[in-house]
PDB file of C-alpha atoms in Angstrom:
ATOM      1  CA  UNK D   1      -9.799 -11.761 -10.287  1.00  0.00           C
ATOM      2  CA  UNK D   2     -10.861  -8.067  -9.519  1.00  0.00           C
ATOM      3  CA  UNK D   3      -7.533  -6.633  -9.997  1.00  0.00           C
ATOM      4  CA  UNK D   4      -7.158  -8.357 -13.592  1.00  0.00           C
ATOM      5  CA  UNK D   5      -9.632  -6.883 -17.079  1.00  0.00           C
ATOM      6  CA  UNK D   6     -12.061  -8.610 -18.043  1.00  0.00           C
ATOM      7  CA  UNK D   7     -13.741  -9.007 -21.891  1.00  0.00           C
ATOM      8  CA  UNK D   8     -16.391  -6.845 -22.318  1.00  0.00           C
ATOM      9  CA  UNK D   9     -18.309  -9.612 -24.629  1.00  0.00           C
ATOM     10  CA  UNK D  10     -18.833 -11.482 -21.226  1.00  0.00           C
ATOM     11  CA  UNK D  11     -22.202 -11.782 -19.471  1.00  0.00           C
ATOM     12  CA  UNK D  12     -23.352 -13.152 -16.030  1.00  0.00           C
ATOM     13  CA  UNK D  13     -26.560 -12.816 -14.522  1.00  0.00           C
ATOM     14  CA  UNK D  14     -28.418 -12.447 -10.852  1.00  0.00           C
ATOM     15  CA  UNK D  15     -30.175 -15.727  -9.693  1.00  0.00           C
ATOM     16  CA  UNK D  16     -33.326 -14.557  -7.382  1.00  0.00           C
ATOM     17  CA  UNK D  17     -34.568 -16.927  -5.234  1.00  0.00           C
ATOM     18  CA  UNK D  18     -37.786 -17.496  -2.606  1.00  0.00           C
ATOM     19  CA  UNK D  19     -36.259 -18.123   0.699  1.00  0.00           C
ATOM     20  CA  UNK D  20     -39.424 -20.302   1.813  1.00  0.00           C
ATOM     21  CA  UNK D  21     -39.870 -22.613  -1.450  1.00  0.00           C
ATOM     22  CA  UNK D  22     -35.660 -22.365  -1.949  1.00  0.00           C
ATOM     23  CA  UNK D  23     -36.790 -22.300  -5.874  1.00  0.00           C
ATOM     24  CA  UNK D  24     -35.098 -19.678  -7.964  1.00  0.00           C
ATOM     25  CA  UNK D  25     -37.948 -16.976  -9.130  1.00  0.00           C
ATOM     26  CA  UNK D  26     -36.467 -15.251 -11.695  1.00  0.00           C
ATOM     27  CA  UNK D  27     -32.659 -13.793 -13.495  1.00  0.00           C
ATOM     28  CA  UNK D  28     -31.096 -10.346 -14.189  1.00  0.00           C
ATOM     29  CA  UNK D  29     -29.005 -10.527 -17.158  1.00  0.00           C
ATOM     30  CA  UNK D  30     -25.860  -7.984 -15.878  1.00  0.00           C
ATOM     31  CA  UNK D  31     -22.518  -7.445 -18.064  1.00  0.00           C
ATOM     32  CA  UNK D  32     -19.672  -9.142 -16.903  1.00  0.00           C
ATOM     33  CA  UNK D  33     -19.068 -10.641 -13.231  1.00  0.00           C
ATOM     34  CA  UNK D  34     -21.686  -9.700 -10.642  1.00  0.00           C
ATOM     35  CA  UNK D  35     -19.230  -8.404  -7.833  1.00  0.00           C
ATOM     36  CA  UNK D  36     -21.922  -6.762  -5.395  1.00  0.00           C
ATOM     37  CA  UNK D  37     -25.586  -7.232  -4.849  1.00  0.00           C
ATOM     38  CA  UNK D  38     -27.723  -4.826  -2.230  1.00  0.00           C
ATOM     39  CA  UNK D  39     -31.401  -5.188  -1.603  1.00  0.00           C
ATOM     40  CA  UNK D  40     -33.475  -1.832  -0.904  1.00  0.00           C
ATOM     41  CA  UNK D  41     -34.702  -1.338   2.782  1.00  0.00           C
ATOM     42  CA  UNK D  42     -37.483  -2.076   1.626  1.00  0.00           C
ATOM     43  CA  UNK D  43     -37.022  -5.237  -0.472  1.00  0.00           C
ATOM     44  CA  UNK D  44     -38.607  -3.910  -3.373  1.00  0.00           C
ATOM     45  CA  UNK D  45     -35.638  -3.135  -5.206  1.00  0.00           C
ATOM     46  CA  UNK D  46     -31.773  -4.447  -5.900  1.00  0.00           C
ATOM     47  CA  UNK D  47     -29.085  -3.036  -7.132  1.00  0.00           C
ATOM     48  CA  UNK D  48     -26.571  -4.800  -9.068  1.00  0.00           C
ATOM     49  CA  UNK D  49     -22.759  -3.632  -9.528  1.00  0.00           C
ATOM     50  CA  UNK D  50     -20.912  -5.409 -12.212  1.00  0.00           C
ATOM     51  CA  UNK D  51     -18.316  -5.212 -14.969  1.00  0.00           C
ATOM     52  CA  UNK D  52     -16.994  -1.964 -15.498  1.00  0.00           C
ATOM     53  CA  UNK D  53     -18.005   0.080 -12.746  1.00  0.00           C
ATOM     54  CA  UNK D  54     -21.879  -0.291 -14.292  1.00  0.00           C
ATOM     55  CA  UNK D  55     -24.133   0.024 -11.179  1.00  0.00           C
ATOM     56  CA  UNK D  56     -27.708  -1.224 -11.617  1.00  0.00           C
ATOM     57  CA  UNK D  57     -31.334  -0.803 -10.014  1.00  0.00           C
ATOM     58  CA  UNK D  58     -33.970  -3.190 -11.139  1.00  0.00           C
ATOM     59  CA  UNK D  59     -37.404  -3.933  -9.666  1.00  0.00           C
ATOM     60  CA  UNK D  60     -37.357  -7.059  -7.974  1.00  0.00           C
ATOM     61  CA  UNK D  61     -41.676  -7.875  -8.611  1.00  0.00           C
ATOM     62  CA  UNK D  62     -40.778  -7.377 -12.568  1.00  0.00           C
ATOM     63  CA  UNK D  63     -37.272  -8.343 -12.846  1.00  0.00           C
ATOM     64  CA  UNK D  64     -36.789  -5.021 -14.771  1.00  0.00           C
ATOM     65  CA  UNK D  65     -34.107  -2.563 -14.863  1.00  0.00           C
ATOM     66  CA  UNK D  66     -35.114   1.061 -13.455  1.00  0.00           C
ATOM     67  CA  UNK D  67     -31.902   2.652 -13.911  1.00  0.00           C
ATOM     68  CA  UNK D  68     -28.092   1.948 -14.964  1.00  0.00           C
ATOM     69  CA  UNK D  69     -24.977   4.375 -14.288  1.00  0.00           C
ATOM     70  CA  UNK D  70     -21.085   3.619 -15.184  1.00  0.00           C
ATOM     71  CA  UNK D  71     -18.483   5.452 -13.863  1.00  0.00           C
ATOM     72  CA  UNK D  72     -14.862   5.422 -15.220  1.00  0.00           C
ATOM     73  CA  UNK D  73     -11.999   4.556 -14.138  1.00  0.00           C
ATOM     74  CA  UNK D  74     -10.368   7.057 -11.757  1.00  0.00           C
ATOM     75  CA  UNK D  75      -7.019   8.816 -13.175  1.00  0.00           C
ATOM     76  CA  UNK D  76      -3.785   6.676 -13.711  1.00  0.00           C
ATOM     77  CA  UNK D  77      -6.592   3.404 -14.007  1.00  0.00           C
ATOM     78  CA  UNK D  78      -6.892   2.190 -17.611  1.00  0.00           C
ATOM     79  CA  UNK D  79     -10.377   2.307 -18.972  1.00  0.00           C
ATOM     80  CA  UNK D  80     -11.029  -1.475 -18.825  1.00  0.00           C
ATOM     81  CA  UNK D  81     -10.037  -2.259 -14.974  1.00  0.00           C
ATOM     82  CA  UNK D  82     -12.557  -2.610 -12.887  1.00  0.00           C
ATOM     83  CA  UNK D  83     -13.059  -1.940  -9.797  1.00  0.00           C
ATOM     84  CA  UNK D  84     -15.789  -3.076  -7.911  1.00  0.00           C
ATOM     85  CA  UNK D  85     -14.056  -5.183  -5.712  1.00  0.00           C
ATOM     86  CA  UNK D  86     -15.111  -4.235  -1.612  1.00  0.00           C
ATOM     87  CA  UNK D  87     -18.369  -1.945  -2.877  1.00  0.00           C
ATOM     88  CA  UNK D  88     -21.358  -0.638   0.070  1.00  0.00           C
ATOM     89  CA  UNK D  89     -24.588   0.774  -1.060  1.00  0.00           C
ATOM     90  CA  UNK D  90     -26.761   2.987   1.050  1.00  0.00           C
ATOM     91  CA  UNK D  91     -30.109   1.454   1.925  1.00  0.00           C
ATOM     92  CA  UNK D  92     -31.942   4.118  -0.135  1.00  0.00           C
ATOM     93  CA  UNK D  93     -29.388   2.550  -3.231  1.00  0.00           C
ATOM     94  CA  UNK D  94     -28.701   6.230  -3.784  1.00  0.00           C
ATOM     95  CA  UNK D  95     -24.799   6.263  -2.445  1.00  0.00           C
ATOM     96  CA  UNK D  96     -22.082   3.620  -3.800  1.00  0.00           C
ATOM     97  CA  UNK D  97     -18.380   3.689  -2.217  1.00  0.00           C
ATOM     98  CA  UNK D  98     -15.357   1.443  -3.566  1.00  0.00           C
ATOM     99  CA  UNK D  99     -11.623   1.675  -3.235  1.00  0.00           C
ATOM    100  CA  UNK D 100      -9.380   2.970  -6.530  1.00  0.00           C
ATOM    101  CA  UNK D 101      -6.486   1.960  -5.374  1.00  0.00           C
ATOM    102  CA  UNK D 102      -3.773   3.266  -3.527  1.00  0.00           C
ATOM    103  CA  UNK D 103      -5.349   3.094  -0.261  1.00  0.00           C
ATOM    104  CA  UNK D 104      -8.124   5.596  -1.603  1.00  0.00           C
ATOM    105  CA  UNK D 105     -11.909   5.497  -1.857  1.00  0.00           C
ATOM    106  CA  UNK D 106     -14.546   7.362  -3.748  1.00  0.00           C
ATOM    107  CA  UNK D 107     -17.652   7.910  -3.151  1.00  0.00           C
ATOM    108  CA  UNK D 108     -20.004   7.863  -6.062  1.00  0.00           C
ATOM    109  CA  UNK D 109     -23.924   9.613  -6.182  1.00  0.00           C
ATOM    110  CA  UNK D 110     -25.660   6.628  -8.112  1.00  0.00           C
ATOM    111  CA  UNK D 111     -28.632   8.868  -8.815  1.00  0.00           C
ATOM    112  CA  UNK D 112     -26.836  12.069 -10.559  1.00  0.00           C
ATOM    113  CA  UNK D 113     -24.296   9.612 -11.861  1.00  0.00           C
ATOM    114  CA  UNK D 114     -21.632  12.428 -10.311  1.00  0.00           C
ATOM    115  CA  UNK D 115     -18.295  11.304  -8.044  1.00  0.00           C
ATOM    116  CA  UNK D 116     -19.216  12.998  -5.182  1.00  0.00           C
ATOM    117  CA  UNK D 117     -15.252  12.462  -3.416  1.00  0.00           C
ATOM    118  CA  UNK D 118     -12.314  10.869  -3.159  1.00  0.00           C
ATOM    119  CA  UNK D 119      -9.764  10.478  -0.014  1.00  0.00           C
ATOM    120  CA  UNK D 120      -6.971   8.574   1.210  1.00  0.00           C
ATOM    121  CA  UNK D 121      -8.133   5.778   3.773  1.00  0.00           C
ATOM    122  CA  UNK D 122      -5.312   3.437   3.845  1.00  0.00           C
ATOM    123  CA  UNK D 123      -1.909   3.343   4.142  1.00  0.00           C
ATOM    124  CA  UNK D 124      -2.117   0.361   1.455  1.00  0.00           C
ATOM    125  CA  UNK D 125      -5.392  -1.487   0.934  1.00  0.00           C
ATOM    126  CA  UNK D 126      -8.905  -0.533   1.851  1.00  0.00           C
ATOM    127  CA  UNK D 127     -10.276  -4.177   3.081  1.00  0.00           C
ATOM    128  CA  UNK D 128     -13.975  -3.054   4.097  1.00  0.00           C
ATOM    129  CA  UNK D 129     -16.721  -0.610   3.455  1.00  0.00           C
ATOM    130  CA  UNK D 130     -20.495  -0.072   4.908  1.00  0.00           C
ATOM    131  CA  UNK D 131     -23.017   3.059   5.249  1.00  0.00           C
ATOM    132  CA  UNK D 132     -24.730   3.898   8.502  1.00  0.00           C
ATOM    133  CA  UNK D 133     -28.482   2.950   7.794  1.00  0.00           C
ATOM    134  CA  UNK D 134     -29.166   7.104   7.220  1.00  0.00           C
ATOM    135  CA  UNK D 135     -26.055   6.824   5.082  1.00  0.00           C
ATOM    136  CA  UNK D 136     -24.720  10.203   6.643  1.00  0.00           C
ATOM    137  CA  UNK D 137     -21.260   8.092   7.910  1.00  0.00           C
ATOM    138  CA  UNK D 138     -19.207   5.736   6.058  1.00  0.00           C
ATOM    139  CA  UNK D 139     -16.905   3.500   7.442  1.00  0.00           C
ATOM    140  CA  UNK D 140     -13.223   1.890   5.882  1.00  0.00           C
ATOM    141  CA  UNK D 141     -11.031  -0.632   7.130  1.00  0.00           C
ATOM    142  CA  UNK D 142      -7.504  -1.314   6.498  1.00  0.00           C
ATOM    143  CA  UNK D 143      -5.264  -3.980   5.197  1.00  0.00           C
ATOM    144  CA  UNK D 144      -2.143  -4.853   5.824  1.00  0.00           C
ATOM    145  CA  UNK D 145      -0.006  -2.614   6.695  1.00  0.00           C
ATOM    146  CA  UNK D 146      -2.025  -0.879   9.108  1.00  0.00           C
ATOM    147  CA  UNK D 147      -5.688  -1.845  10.745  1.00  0.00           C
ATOM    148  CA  UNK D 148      -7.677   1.093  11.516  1.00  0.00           C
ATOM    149  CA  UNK D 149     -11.002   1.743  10.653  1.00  0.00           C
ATOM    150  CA  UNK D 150     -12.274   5.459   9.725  1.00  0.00           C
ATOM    151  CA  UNK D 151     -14.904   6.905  10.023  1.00  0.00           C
ATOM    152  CA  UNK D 152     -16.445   9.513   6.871  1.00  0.00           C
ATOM    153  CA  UNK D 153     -18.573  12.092   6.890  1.00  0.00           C
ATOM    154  CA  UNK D 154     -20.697  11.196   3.638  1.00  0.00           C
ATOM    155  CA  UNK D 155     -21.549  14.566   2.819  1.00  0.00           C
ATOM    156  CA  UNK D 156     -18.379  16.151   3.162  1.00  0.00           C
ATOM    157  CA  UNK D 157     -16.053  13.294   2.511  1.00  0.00           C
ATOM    158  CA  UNK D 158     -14.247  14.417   6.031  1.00  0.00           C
ATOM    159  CA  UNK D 159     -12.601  12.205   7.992  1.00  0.00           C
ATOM    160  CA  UNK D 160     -14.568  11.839  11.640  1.00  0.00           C
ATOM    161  CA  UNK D 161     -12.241   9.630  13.200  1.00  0.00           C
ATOM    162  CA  UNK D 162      -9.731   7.084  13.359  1.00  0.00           C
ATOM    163  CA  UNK D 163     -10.288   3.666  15.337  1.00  0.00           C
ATOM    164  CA  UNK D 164      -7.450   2.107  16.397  1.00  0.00           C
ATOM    165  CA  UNK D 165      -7.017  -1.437  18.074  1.00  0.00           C
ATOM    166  CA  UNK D 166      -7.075  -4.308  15.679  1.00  0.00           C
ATOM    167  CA  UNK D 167      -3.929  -6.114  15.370  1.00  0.00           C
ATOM    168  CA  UNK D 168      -4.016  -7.076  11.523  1.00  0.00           C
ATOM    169  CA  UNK D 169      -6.688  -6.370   8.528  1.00  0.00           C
ATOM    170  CA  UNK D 170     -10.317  -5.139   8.684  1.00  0.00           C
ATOM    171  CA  UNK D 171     -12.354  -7.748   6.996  1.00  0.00           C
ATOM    172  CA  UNK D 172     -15.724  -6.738   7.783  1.00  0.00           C
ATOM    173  CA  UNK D 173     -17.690  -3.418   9.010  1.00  0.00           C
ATOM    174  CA  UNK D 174     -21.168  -3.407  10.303  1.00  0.00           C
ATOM    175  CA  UNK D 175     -23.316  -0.533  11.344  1.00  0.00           C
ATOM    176  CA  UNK D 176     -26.091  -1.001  14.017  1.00  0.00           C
ATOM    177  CA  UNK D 177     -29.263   0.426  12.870  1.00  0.00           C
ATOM    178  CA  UNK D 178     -29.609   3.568  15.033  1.00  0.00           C
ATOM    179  CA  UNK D 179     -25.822   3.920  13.602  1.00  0.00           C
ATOM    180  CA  UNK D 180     -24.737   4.532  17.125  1.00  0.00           C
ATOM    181  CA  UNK D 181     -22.580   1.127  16.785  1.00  0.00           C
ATOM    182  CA  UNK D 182     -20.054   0.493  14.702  1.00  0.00           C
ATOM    183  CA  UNK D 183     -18.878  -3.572  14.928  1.00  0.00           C
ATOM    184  CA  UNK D 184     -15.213  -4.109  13.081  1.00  0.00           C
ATOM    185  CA  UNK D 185     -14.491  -7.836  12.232  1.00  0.00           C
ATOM    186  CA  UNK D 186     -10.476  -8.635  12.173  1.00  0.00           C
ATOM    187  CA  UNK D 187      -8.149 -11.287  10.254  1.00  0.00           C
ATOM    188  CA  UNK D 188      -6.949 -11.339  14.443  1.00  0.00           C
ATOM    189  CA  UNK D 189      -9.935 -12.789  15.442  1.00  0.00           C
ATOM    190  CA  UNK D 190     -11.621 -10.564  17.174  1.00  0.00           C
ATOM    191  CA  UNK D 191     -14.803  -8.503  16.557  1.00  0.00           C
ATOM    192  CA  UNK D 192     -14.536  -4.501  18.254  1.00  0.00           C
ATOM    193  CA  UNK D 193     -17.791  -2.568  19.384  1.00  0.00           C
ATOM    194  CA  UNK D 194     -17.107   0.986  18.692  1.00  0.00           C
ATOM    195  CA  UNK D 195     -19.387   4.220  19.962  1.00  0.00           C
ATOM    196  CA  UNK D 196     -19.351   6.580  16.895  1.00  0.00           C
ATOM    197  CA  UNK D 197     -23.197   7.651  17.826  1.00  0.00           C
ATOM    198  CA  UNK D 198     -21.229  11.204  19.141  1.00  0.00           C
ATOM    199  CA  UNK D 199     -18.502  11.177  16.139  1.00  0.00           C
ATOM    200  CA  UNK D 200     -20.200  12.785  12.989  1.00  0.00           C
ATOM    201  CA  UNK D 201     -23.368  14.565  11.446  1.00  0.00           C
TER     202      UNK D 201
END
């Protein structure tokens, strides 16, 4: 479970596979449980987020690791919870946000290794995350309690707007690639278009 620690002795790894032979082509060893995987826009590179808050880039060609960053725990978390539960990546792999709890999110800089910000987004439980393609917005979607979905200013860590209209949970956010369209995926069934191309940076 995401909410419970985990040993640190633990290892998992990253299974890549070719699509056309469906034969696995190589492994990334990672620490712990694997709970997020993003390719780069271009395909050339992945980055892996596992165990405690340890965010990796590797070169998919060589299997190799380019570059690691951890992060602790935000305040009042021990130092051996972790969180990457709901995690989005940038395309450029440069920009990570997760929840911390409490209906927040933070948004980390993967390539200083600094917390850029941190802000309220949920009444209870942040249920979704994803980066427009230019990763200027970010969007979050709530669970239970309430069901909006907000929209970020990435730079500023700003709130943009508020999206109202699902009846329960966010499960899912998508942006379109121009970043113009924003689609929202409900536990009510329903998928929402929204127009945020005017809403932002």
């Amino acid at each position: 479970s995401p909410d419970r620690p985990e040993p640190t002795n633990r290892r998992g790894h990253v299974r890549l596979w070719d699509v056309v032979t469906r034969r696995s082509v190589g492994e990334l060893p990672v620490n712990g449980f694997c709970r997020a995987i993003a390719f780069s826009a271009d395909g050339t590179r992945l980055l892996t987020a596992s165990g405690d808050n340890e965010f990796t880039v590797w070169s998919v060609a060589e299997g190799a690791k380019l570059k690691s960053v951890a992060f602790p725990g935000p305040k009042g978390f021990g130092p051996r919870v972790p969180l990457l539960g709901r995690v989005a990546v940038s395309q450029d792999l440069g920009l990570a946000a997760q929840p911390i709890g409490g209906g927040q999110i933070r948004v980390l800089n993967l390539l200083s290794g600094q917390e850029l910000w941190t802000a309220q987004a949920a009444e209870e439980n942040v249920t979704a995350l994803a980066f427009s393609a230019d990763g200027k917005k970010l969007a979050s979607g709530a669970g239970f309690v309430e069901s909006a979905v907000r929209l970020w200013d990435v730079a500023t860590g700003r709130e943009l707007a508020r999206l109202e209209g699902h009846r329960t949970y966010v499960r899912s956010l998508v942006f379109w690639p121009d970043g113009a369209t924003l689609a929202s995926a409900s536990g009510d069934q329903t998928i929402h278009l929204w127009d945020v191309g005017d809403l932002g940076p």
